[in-house]
GROMACS .gro file of C-alpha atoms in nm:
model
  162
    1UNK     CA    1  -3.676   0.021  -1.333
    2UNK     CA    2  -3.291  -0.121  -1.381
    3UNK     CA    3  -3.197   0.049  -1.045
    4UNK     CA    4  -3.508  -0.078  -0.851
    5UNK     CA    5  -3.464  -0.460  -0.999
    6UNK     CA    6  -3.081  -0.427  -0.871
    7UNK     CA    7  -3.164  -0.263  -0.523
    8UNK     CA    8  -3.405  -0.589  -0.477
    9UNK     CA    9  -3.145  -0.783  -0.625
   10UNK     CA   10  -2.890  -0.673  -0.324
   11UNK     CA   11  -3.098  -0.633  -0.081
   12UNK     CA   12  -3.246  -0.959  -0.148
   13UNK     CA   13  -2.884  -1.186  -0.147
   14UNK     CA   14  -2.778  -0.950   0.198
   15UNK     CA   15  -3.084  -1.111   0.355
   16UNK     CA   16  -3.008  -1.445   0.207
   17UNK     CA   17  -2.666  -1.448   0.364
   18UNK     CA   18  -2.816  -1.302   0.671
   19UNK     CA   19  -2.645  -0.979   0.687
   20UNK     CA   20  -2.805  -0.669   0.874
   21UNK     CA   21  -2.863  -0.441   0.527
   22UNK     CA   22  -2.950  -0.190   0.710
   23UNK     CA   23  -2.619  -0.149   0.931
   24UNK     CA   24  -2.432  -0.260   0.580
   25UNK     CA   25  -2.621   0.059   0.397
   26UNK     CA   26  -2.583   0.341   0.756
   27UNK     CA   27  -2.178   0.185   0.774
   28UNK     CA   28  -2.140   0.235   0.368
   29UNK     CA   29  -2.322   0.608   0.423
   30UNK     CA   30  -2.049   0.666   0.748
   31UNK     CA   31  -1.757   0.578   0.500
   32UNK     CA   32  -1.867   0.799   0.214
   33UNK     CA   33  -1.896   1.085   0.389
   34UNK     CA   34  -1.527   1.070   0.576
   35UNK     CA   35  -1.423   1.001   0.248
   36UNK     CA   36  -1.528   1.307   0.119
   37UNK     CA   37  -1.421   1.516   0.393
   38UNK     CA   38  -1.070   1.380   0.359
   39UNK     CA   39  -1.046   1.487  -0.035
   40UNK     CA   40  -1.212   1.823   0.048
   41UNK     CA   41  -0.915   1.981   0.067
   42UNK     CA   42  -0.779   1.859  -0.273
   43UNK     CA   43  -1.071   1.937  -0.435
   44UNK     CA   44  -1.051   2.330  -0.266
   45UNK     CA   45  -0.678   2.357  -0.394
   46UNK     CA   46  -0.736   2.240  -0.768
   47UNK     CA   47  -1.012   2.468  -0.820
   48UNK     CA   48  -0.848   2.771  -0.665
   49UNK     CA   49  -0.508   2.650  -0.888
   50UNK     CA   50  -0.708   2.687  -1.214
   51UNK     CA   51  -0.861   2.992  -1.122
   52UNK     CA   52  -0.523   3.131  -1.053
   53UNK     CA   53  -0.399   2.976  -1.361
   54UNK     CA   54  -0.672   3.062  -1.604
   55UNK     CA   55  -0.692   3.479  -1.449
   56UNK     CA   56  -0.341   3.543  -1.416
   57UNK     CA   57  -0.292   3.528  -1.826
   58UNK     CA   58  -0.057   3.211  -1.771
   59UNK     CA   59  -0.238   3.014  -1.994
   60UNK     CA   60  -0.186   3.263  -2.278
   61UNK     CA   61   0.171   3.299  -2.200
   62UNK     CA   62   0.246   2.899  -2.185
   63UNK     CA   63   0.032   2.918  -2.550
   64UNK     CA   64   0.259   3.205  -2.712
   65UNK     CA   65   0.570   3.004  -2.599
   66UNK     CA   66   0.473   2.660  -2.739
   67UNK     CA   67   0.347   2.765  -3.070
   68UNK     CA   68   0.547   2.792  -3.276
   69UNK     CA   69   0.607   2.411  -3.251
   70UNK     CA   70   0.262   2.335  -3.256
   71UNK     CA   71   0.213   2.539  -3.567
   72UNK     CA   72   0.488   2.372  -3.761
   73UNK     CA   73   0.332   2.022  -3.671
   74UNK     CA   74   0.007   2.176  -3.819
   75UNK     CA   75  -0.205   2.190  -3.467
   76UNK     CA   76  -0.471   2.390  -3.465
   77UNK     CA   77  -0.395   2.680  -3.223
   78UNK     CA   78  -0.792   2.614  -3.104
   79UNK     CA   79  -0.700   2.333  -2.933
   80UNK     CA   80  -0.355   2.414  -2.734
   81UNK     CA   81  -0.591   2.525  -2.440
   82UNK     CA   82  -0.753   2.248  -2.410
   83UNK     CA   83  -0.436   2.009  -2.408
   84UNK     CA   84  -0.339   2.226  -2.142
   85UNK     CA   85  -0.653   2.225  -1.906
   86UNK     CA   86  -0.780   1.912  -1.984
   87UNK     CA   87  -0.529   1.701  -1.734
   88UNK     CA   88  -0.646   1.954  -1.451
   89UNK     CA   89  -0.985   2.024  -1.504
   90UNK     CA   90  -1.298   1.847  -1.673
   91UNK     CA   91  -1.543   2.148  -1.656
   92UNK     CA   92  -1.295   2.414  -1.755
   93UNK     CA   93  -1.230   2.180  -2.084
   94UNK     CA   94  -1.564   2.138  -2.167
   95UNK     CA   95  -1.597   2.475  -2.119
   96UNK     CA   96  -1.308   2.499  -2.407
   97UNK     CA   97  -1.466   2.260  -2.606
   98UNK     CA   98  -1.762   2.445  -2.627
   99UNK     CA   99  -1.587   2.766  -2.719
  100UNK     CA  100  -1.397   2.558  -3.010
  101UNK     CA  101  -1.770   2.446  -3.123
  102UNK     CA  102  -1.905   2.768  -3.126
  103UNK     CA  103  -1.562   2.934  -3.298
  104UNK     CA  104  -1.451   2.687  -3.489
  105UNK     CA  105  -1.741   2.425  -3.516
  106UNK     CA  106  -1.741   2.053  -3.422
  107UNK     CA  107  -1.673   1.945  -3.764
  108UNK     CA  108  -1.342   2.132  -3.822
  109UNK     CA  109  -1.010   1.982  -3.733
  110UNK     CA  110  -1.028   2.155  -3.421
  111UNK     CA  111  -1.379   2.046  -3.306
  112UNK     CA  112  -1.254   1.671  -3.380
  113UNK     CA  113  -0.975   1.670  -3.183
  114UNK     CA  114  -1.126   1.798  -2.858
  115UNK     CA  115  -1.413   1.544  -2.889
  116UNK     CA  116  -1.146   1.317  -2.941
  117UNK     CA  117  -0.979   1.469  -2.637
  118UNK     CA  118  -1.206   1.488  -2.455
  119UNK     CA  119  -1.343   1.123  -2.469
  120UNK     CA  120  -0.993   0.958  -2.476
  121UNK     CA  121  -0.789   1.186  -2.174
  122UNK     CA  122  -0.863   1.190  -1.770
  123UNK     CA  123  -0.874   1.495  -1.570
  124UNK     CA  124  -0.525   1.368  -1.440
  125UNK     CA  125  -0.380   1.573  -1.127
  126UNK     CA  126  -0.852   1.592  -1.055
  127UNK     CA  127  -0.841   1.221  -1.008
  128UNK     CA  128  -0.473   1.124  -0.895
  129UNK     CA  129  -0.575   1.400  -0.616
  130UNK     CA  130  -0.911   1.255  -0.532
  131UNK     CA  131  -0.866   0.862  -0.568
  132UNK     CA  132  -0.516   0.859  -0.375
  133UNK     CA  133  -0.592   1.088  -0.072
  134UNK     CA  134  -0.898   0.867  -0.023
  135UNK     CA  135  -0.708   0.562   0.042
  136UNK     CA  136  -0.415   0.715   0.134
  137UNK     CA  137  -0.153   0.645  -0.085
  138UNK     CA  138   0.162   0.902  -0.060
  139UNK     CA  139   0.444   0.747  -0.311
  140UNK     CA  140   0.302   0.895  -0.619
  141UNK     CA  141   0.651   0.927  -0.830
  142UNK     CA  142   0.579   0.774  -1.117
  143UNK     CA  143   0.187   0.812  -1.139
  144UNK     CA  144   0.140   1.213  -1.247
  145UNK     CA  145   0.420   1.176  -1.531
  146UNK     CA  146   0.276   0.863  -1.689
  147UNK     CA  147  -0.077   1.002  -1.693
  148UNK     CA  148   0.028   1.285  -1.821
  149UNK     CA  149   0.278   1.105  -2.109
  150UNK     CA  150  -0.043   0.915  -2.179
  151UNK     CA  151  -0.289   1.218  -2.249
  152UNK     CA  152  -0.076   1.409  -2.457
  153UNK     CA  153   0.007   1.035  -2.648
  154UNK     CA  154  -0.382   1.054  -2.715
  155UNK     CA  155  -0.380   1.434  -2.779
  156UNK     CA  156  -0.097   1.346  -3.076
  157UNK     CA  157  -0.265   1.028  -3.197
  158UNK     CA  158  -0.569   1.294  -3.243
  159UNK     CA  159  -0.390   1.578  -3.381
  160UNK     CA  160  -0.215   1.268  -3.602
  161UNK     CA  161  -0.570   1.117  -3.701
  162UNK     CA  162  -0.776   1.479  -3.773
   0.00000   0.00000   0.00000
């Protein structure tokens, strides 16, 4: 009902300023679809990363090397792959977070800090990839390491709070 009152809504103030809606709406369509065709390709080489990633036993390796500092700072070892995958991938960390439900359960220490992961971190490198090759931008210096400073800020405030 909400969607239909706003498509009136628009469609309604188009034809009040006199614009052709229908050339607006085909133009709009045109857009979308170049624009995904030009982040295709980032999309292609994120997924095949993780794969790569996840199947080549990296994951476990980067885990064995980083906890014994996580330990000592009382992190629960549930949780270290999610920290890692959730700036790459959204699906592969829900996937984790799911696992650290079903293992752990989503009232343990674990369980609340991958909810709380999970709703207060970005898929970083997923949507630096997607929003900046669809408008192009190519000086991207300073963007990855902030995101990522600011995810694993919210992964210790979590770890810190749980």
């Amino acid at each position: 009902m909400v969607i239909a009152i706003i498509f009136i809504l628009v469609l309604g103030y188009g034809l009040f300023k006199r614009v052709d809606c229908f050339s607006a709406f085909r133009d709009g369509a045109k857009n979308g679809i170049e624009t995904c065709v030009q982040i295709i390709p980032a999309m292609v080489g994120l997924m095949v990363g993780i794969a790569v990633f996840r199947a080549s036993g990296a994951m476990e390796y980067l885990i064995a090397i980083i906890k014994p500092v996580t330990s000592f700072f009382g992190i629960p070892e549930e949780v270290l792959p999610l920290a890692l995958l959730r700036p790459v991938s959204g699906s592969a960390s829900l996937a984790l977070l799911n696992d650290i439900y079903a293992t752990s359960g989503p009232d343990s220490a674990a369980g609340m800090i991958g909810s709380v992961m999970m709703g207060s971190t970005e898929t970083v490198f997923y949507t630096i990839a997607i929003y900046l090759s669809s408008v192009g931008v190519k000086k991207t210096a300073y963007i990855v390491p902030i995101a990522l400073i600011c995810s694993y800020i919210s992964f210790a405030i979590a770890c810190i709070i749980f």
